[in-house]
Tab-separated table of C-alpha atoms in Angstrom:
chain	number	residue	atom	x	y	z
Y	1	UNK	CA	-64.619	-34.605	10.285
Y	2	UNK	CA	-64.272	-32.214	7.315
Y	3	UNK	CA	-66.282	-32.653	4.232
Y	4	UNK	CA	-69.790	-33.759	3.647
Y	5	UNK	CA	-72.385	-34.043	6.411
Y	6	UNK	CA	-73.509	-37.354	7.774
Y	7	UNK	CA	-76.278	-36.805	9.840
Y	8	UNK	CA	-75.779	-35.111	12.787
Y	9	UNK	CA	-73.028	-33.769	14.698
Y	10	UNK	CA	-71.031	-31.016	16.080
Y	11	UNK	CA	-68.131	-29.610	13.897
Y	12	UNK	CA	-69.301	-31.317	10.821
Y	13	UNK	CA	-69.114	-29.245	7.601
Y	14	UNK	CA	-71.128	-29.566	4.482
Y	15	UNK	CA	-69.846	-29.834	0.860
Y	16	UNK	CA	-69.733	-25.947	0.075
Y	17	UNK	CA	-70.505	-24.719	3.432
Y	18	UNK	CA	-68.450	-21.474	4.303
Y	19	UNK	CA	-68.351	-22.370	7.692
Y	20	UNK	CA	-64.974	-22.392	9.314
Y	21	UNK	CA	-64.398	-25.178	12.124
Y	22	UNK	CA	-61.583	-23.380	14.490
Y	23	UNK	CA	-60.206	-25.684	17.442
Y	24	UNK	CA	-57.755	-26.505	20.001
Y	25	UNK	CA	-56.217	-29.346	20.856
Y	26	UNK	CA	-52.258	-28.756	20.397
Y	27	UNK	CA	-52.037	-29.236	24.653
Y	28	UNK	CA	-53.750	-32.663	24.860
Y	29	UNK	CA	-53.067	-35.621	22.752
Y	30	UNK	CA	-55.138	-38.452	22.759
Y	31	UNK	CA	-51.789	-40.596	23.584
Y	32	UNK	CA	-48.546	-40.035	25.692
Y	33	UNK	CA	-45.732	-41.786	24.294
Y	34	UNK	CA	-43.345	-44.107	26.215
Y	35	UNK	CA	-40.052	-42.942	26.553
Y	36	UNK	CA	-38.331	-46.080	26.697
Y	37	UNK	CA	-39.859	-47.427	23.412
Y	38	UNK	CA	-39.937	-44.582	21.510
Y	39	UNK	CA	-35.933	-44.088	21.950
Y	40	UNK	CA	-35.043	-48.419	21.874
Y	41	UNK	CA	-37.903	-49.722	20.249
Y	42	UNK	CA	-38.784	-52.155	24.358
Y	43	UNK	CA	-40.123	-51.557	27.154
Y	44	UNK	CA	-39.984	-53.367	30.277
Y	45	UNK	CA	-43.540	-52.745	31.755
Y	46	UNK	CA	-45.204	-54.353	28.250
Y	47	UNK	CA	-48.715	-54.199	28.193
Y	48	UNK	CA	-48.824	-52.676	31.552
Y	49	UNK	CA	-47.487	-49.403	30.624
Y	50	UNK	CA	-49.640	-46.757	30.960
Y	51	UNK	CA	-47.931	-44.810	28.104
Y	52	UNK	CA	-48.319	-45.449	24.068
Y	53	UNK	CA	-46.310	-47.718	22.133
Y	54	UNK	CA	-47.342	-46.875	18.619
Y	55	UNK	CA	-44.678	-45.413	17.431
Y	56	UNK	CA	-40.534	-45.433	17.498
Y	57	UNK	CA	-37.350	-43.819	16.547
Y	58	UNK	CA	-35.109	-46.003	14.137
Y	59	UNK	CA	-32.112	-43.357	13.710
Y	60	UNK	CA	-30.918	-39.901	14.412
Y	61	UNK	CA	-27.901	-38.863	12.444
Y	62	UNK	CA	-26.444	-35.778	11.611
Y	63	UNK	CA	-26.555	-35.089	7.946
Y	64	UNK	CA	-25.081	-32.055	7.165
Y	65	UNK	CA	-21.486	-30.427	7.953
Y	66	UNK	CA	-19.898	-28.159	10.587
Y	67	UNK	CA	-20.252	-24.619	10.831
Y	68	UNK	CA	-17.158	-23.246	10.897
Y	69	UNK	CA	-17.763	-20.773	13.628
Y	70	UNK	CA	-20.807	-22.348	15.071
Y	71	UNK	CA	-20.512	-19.943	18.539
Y	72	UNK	CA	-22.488	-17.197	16.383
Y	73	UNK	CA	-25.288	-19.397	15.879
Y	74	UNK	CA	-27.621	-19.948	18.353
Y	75	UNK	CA	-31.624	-20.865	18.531
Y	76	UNK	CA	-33.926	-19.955	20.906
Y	77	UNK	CA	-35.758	-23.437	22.860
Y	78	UNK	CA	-38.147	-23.641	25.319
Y	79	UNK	CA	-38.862	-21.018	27.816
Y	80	UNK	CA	-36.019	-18.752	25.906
Y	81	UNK	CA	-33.146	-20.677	26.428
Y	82	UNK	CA	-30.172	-20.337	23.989
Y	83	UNK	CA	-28.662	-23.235	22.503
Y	84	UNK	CA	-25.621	-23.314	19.966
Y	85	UNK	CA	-26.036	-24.605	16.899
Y	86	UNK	CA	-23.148	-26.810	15.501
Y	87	UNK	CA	-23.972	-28.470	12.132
Y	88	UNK	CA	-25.547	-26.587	9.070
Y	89	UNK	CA	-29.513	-26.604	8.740
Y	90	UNK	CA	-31.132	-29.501	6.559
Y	91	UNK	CA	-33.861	-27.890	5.044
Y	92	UNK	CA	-35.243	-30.965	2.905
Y	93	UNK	CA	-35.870	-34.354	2.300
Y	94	UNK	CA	-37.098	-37.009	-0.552
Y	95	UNK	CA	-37.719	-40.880	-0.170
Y	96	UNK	CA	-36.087	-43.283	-3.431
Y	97	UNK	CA	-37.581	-46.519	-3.277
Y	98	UNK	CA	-35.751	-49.100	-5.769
Y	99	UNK	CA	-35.997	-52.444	-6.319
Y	100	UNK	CA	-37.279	-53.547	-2.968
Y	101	UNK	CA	-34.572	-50.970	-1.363
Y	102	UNK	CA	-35.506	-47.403	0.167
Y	103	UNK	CA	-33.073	-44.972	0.098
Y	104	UNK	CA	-33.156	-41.022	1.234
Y	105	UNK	CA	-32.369	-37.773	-0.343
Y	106	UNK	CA	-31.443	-34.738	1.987
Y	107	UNK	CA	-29.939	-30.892	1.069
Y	108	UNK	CA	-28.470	-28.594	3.144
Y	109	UNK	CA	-27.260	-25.206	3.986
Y	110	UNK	CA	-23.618	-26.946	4.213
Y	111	UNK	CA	-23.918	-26.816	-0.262
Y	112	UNK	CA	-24.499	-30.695	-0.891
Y	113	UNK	CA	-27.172	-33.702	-1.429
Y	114	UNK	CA	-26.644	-36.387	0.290
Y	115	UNK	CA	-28.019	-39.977	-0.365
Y	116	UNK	CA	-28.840	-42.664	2.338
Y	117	UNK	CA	-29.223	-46.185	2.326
Y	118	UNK	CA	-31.750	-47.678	4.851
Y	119	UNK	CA	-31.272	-50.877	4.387
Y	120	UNK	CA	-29.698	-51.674	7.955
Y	121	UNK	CA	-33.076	-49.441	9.650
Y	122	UNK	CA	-35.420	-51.240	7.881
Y	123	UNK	CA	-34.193	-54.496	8.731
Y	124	UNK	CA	-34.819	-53.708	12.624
Y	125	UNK	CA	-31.631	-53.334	13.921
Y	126	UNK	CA	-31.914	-49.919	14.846
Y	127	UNK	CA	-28.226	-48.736	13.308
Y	128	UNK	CA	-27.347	-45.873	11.866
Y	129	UNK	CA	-28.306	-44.989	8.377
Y	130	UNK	CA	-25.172	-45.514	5.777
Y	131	UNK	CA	-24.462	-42.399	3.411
Y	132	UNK	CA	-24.042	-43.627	-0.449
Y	133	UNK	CA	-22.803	-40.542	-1.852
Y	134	UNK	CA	-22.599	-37.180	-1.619
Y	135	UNK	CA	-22.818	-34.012	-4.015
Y	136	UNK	CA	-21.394	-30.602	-3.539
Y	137	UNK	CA	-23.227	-28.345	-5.848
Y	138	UNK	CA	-21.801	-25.076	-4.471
Y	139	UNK	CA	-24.674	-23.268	-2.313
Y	140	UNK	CA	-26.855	-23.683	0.139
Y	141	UNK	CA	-29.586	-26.537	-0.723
Y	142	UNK	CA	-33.210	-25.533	-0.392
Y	143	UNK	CA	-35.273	-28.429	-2.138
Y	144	UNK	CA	-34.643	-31.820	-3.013
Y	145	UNK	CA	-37.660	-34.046	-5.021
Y	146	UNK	CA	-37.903	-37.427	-6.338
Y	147	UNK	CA	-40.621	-38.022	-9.005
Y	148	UNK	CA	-40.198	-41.762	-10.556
Y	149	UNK	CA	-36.753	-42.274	-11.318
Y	150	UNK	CA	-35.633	-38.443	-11.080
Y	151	UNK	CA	-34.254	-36.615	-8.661
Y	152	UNK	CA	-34.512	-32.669	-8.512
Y	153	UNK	CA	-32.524	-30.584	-6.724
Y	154	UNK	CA	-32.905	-26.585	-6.060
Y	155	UNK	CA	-30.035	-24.435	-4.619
Y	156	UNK	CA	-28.230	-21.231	-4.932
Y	157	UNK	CA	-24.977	-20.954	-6.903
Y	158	UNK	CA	-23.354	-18.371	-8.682
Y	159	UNK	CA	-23.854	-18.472	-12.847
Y	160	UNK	CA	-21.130	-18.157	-14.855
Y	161	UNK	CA	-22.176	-15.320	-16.715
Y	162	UNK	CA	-21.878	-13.355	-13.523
Y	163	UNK	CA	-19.584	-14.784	-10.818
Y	164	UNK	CA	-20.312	-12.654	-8.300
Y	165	UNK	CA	-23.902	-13.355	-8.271
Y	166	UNK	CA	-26.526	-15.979	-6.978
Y	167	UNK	CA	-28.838	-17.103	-8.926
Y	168	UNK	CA	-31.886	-20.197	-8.418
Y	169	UNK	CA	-30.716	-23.557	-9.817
Y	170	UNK	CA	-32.888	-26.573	-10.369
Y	171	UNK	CA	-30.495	-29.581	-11.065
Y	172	UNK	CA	-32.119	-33.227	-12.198
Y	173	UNK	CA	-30.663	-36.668	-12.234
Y	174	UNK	CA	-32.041	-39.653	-14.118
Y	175	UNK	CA	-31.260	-42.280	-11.196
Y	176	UNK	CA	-31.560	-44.867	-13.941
Y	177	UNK	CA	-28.412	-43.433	-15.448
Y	178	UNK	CA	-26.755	-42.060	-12.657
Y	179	UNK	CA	-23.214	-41.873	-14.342
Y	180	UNK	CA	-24.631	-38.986	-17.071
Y	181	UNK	CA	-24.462	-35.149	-15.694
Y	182	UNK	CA	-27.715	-33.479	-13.999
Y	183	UNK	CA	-30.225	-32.048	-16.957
Y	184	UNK	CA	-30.137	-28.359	-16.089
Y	185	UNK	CA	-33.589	-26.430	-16.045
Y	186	UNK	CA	-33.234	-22.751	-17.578
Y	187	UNK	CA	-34.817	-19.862	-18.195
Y	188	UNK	CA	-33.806	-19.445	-21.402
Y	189	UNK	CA	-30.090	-19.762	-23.245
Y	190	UNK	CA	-29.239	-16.219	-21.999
Y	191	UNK	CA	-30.216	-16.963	-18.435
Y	192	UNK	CA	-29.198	-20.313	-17.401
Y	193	UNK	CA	-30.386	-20.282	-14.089
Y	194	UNK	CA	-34.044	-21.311	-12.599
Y	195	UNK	CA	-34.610	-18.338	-11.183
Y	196	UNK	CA	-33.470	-14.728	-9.990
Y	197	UNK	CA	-33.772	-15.775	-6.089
Y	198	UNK	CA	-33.043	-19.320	-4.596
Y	199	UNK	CA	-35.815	-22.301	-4.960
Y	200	UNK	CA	-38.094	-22.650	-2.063
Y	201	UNK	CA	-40.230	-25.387	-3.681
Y	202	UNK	CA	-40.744	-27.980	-6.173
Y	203	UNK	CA	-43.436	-29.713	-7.687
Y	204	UNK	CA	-43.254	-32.715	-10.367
Y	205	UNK	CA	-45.633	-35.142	-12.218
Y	206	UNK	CA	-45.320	-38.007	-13.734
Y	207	UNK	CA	-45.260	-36.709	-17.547
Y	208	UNK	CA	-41.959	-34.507	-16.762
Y	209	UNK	CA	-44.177	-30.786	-15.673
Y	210	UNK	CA	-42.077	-29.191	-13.413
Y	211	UNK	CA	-43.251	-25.899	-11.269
Y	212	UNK	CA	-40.188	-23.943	-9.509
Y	213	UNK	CA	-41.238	-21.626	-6.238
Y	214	UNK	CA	-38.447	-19.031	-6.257
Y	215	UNK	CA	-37.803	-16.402	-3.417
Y	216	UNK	CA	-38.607	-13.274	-5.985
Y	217	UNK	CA	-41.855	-14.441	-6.015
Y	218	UNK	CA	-42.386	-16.286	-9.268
Y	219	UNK	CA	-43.167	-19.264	-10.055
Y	220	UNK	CA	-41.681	-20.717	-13.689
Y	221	UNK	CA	-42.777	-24.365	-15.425
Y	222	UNK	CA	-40.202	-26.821	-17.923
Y	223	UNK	CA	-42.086	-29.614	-19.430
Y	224	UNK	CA	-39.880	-32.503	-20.689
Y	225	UNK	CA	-38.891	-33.048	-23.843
Y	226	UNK	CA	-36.988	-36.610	-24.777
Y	227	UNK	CA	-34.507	-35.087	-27.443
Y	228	UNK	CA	-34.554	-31.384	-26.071
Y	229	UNK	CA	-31.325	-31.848	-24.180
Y	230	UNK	CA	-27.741	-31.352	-25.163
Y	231	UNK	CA	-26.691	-33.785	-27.215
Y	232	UNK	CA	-30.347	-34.578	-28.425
Y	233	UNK	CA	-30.475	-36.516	-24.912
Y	234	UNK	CA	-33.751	-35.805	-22.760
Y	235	UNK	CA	-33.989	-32.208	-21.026
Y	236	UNK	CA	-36.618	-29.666	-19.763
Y	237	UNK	CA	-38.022	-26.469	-21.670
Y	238	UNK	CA	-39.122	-23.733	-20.040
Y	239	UNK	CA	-43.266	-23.041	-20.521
Y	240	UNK	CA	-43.722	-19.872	-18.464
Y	241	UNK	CA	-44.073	-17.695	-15.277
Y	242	UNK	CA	-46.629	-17.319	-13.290
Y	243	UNK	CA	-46.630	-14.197	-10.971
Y	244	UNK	CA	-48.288	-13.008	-8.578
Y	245	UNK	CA	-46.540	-13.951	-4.969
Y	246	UNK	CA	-45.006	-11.056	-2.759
Y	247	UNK	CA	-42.168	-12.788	-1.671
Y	248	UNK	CA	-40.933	-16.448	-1.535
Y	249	UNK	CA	-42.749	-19.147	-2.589
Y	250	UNK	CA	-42.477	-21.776	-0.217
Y	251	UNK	CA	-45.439	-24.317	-1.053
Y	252	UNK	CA	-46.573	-25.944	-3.850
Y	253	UNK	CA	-49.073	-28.570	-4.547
Y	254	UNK	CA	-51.442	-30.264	-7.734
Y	255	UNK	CA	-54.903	-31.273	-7.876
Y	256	UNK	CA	-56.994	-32.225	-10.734
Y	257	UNK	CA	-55.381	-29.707	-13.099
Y	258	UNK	CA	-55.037	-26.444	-10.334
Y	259	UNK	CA	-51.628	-25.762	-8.614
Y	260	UNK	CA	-51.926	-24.339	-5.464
Y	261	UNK	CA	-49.075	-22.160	-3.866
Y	262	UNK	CA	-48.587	-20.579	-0.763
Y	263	UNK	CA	-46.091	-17.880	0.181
Y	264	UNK	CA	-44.437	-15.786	2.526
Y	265	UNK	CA	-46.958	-13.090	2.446
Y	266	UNK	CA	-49.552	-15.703	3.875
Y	267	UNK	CA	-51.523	-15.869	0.758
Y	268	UNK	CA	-52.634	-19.034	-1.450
Y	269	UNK	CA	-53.202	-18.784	-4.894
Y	270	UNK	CA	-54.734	-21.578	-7.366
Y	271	UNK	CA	-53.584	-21.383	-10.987
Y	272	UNK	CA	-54.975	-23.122	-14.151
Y	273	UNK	CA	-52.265	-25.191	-15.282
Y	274	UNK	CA	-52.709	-25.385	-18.744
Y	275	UNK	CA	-53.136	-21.314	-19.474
Y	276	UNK	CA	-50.784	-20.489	-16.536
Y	277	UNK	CA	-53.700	-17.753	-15.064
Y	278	UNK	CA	-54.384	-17.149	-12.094
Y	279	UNK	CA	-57.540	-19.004	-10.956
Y	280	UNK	CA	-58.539	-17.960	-7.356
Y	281	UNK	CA	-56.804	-16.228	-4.234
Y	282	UNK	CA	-57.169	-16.508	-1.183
Y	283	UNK	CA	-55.960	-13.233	0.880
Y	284	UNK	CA	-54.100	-13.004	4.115
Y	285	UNK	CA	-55.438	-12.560	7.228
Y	286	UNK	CA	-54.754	-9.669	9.857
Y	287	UNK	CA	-51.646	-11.261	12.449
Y	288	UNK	CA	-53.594	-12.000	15.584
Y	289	UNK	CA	-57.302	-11.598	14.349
Y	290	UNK	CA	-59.790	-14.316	13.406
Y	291	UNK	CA	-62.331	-13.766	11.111
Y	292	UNK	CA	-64.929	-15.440	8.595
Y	293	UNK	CA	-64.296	-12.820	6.207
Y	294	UNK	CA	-60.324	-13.333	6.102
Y	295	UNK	CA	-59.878	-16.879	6.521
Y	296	UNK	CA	-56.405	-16.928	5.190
Y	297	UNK	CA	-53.253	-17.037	7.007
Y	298	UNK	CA	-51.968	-14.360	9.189
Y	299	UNK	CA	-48.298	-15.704	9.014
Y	300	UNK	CA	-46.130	-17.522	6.043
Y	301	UNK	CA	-47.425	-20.619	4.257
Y	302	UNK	CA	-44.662	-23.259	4.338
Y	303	UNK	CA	-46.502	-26.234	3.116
Y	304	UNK	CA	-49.524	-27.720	1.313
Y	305	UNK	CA	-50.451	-31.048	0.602
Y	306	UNK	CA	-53.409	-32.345	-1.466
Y	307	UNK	CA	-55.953	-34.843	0.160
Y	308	UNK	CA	-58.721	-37.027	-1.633
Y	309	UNK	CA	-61.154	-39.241	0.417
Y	310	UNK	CA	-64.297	-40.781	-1.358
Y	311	UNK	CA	-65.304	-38.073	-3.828
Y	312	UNK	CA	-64.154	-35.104	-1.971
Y	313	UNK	CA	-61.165	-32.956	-2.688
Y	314	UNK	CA	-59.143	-30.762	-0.112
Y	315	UNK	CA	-55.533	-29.339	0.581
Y	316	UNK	CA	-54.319	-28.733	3.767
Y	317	UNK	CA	-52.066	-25.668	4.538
Y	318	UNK	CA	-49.448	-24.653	7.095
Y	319	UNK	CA	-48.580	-21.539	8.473
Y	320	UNK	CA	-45.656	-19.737	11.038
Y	321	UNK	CA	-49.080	-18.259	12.369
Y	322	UNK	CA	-49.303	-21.573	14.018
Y	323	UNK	CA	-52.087	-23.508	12.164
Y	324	UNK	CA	-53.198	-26.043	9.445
Y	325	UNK	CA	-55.832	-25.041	8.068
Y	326	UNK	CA	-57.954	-27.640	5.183
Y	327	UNK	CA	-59.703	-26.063	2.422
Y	328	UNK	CA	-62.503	-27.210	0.159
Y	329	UNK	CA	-60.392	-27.939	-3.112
Y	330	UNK	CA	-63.763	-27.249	-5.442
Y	331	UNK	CA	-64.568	-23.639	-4.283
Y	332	UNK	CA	-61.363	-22.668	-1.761
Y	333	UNK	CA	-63.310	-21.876	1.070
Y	334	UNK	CA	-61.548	-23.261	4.670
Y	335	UNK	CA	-63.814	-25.635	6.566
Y	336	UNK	CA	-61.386	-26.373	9.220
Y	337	UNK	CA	-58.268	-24.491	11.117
Y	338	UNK	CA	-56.480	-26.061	13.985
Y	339	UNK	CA	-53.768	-24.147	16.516
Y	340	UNK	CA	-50.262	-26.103	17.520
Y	341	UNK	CA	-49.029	-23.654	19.979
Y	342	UNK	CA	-46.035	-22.867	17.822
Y	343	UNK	CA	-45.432	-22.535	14.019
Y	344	UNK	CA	-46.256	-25.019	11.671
Y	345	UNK	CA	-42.845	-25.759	9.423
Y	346	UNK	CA	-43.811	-29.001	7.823
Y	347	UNK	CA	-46.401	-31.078	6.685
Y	348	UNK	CA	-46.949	-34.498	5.333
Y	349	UNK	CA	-49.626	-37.381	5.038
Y	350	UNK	CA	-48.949	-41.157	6.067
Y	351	UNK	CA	-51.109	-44.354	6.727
Y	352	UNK	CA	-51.615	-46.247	9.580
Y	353	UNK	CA	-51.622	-49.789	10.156
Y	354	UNK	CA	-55.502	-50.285	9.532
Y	355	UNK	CA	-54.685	-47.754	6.748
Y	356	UNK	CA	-56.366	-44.611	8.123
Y	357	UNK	CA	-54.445	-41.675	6.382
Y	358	UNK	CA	-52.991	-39.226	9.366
Y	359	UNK	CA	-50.834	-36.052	9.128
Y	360	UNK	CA	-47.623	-35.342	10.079
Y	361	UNK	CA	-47.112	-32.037	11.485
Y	362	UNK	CA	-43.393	-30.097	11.955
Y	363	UNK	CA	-42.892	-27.397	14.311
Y	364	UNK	CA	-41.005	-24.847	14.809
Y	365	UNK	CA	-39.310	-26.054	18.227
Y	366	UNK	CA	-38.755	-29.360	16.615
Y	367	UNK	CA	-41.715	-31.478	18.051
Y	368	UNK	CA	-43.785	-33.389	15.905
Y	369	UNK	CA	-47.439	-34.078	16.074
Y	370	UNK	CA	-49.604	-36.771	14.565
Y	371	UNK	CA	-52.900	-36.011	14.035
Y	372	UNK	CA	-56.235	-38.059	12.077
Y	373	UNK	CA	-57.444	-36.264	9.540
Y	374	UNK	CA	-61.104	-37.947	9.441
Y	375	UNK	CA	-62.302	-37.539	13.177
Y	376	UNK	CA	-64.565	-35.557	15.178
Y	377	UNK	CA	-63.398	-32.592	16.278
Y	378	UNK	CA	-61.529	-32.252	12.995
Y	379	UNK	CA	-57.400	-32.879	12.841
Y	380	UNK	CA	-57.497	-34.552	16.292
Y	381	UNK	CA	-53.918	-34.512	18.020
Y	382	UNK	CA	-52.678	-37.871	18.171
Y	383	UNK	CA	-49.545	-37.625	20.055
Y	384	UNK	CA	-46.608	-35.129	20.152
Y	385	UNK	CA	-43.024	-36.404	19.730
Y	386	UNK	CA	-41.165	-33.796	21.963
Y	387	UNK	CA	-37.240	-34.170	22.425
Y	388	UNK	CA	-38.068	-32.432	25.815
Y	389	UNK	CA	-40.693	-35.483	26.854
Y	390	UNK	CA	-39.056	-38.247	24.995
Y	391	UNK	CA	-35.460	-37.618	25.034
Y	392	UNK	CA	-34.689	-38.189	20.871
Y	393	UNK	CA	-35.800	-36.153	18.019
Y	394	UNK	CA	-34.728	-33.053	16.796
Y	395	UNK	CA	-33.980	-30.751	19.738
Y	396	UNK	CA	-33.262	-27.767	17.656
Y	397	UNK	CA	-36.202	-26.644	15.453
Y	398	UNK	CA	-37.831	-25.706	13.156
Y	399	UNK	CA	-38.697	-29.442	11.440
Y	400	UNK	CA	-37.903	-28.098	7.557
Y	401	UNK	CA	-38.927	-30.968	6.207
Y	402	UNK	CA	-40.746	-34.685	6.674
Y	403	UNK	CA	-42.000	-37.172	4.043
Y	404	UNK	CA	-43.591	-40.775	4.240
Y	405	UNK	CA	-41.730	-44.031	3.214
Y	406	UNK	CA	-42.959	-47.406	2.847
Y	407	UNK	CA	-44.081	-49.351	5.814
Y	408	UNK	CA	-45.664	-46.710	8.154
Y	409	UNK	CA	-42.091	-44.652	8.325
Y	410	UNK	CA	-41.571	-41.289	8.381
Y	411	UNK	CA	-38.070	-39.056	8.044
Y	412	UNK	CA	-37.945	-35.739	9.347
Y	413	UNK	CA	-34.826	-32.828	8.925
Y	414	UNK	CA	-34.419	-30.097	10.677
Y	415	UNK	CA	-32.045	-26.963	11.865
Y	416	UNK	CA	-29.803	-28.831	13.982
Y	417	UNK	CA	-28.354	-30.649	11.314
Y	418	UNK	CA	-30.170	-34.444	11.918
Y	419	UNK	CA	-32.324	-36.855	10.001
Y	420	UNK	CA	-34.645	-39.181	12.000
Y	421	UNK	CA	-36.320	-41.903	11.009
Y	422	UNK	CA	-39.456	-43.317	12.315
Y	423	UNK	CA	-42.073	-45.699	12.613
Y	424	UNK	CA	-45.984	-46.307	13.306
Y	425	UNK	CA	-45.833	-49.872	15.047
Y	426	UNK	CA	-49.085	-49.490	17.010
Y	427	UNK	CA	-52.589	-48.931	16.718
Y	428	UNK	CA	-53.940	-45.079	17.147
Y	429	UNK	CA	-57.432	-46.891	18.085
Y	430	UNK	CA	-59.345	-44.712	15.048
């Protein structure tokens, strides 16, 4: 495990310890999964089956439209082989959970939102998930977030005070009042746009602070205001920008008052919310060398998530250089990195059924791994859900996107145009 010692033991790592535990484990999960009950949920061998049923798929559907000429785009899979790819990328995902119902937020390249009920997956039957409604907001979809009863949406669309430009737009709906238009989130009332480049990532809290990742690098922050909105209705004011990033900003997280971000030029940076200033950085490393000096990533960051267990803070950190790595949230020093064998596009934590929190890990070919995140050697790979192995899942990668739900699920988007939704049913034996 990361964090404080207990006693003895090999890849343990003490509270402030610059040591940097680097493993790997991305060929040999502790669990093979059943093909039959990962794709239907039964198996005919039972208890007798030599492979894992702990977890299964509840629906694959595509999400996202057509492309119109979709001979000219093509991925590479497995072992180089070229496969077309029909149906515009979804690049993110948000859970909605309402008055006992869950429901699902995607955006895509295709221009539009989409909402999903999962009423008829969560009541076992396995069916298809039912699309509520759908919004075209004009350009390709790069971030959708739901914080309480909002929803946020970031895309590119021309403004009209130049048509034949793109501009960042950030987009929220009160889902309490779902009838009223989206609050728009500006940089000021000459620029009413998000950002210069498209939005990469959002973050929210509860009190209405809103951070914006943009491709130019920047990243801006509203804060609410109940009568700041047209009308004297609720809306967001723009605080300030926080600079720094050389190129796209594709991670954002909060922890006790510091926002971490992580970009395409592999570095993380921690900022003091309340002055905006830049707080620590953590530099990238060289592609294709390891060392104590330059823990950082040698590839882009595309995600960070925050992690609290007992008294002890960390993040954890994904990279196209193939790793997570976890770092000490008190002095940002990495205390554990951990190889997949291809890029790391997504990350996300979720329980299991004794509770233990585990992380969800998208690649790049479209697999997804489960690891634990308290065990000894640190991350240890769970199992691997592999289209190739298992026959469902995403067989077009990268994974853009996954996020938890309630009751052990999990919903994953990715390139070739799907959402999935699964489910831990099993015990990982942690």
């Amino acid at each position: 495990s990361f964090g404080p010692s207990r006693g003895r033991g090999n890849n343990r790592v003490g509270r402030g310890s610059s040591k940097q535990t680097q493993t790997n484990s991305a060929s040999q999960p502790r669990l093979q999964v059943c093909r039959n009950f990962a794709s239907t949920g039964n198996c005919n061998h039972g208890e007798r089956c030599k492979f894992s049923h702990v977890v299964k798929l509840h629906a694959s559907v595509l999400v996202s439209d057509k492309i119109k000429d979709s001979k000219s785009n093509f991925h590479k899979g497995y072992g180089g082989n070229s496969k077309s790819k029909e149906n515009h990328k979804v690049t993110s995902v948000a859970v909605w959970e309402t008055n006992g119902v869950v429901k699902i937020f995607t955006g895509s390249h295709d221009g539009k939102w989409r909402l999903w009920d999962t009423s008829a997956v969560m009541g076992g039957t396995g069916l298809n998930l039912t699309r509520e409604f759908e919004q075209d907001v004009g350009g390709p979809v790069d971030a959708v977030h739901v914080k309480s009863h909002y929803f946020f949406c970031g895309f590119e669309a021309s403004p009209a005070i130049a048509p034949d430009a793109k501009a960042g737009m950030v987009h929220s709906w009160n889902l309490n009042a779902a009838r009223d238009p989206p609050m728009e989130l500006w940089m000021s009332s000459m620029a009413k746009y998000a950002g210069s480049g498209r939005i990469r990532s959002l973050w929210t809290t509860a009190d209405g602070s809103v951070w914006s990742g943009g491709s130019d690098g920047v990243i801006r922050q509203w804060a609410f205001n109940p009568t700041g909105g047209v009308g004297g209705k609720g809306g967001f004011a723009f605080v300030r920008n926080m600079c720094g990033h050389l190129g796209a900003v594709t991670g954002l997280t909060l922890l006790k008052g510091v926002l971490w971000s992580g970009g395409m030029d592999g570095t993380l940076r921690l900022w003091n919310v309340d002055s905006g200033n830049g707080a620590y950085l953590v530099p990238a490393g060289k592609n294709g060398v390891v060392s104590e000096k330059l823990p950082g990533h040698s590839g882009p960051v595309t995600g960070l998530l925050s992690f609290e267990i007992c008294q002890d803070s960390f993040v954890f950190s994904s990279s196209l250089d193939e790793t997570v790595k976890v770092w000490n949230a008190v002095n940002g020093e990495c205390v554990a990195s951990e190889q997949h064998g291809q890029g790391v596009t997504a990350i996300s934590l979720i329980h299991d059924l004794k509770g233990n929190q585990l992380l969800l890990c998208g690649l790049f070919y479209g697999d997804i791994m489960i690891r634990a995140t308290i065990s000894n050697p640190p991350l240890c790979l769970l199992l691997k859900l592999a289209h190739n192995f298992i026959g469902v899942g995403h067989e077009l990668g990268p994974v853009n996107d996954v996020q938890t739900g309630p009751d052990n699920t999990f919903y994953a988007v990715a390139d070739d145009g799907k959402l999935t939704a699964w489910q831990i049913v099993g015990d990982f034996d942690l």
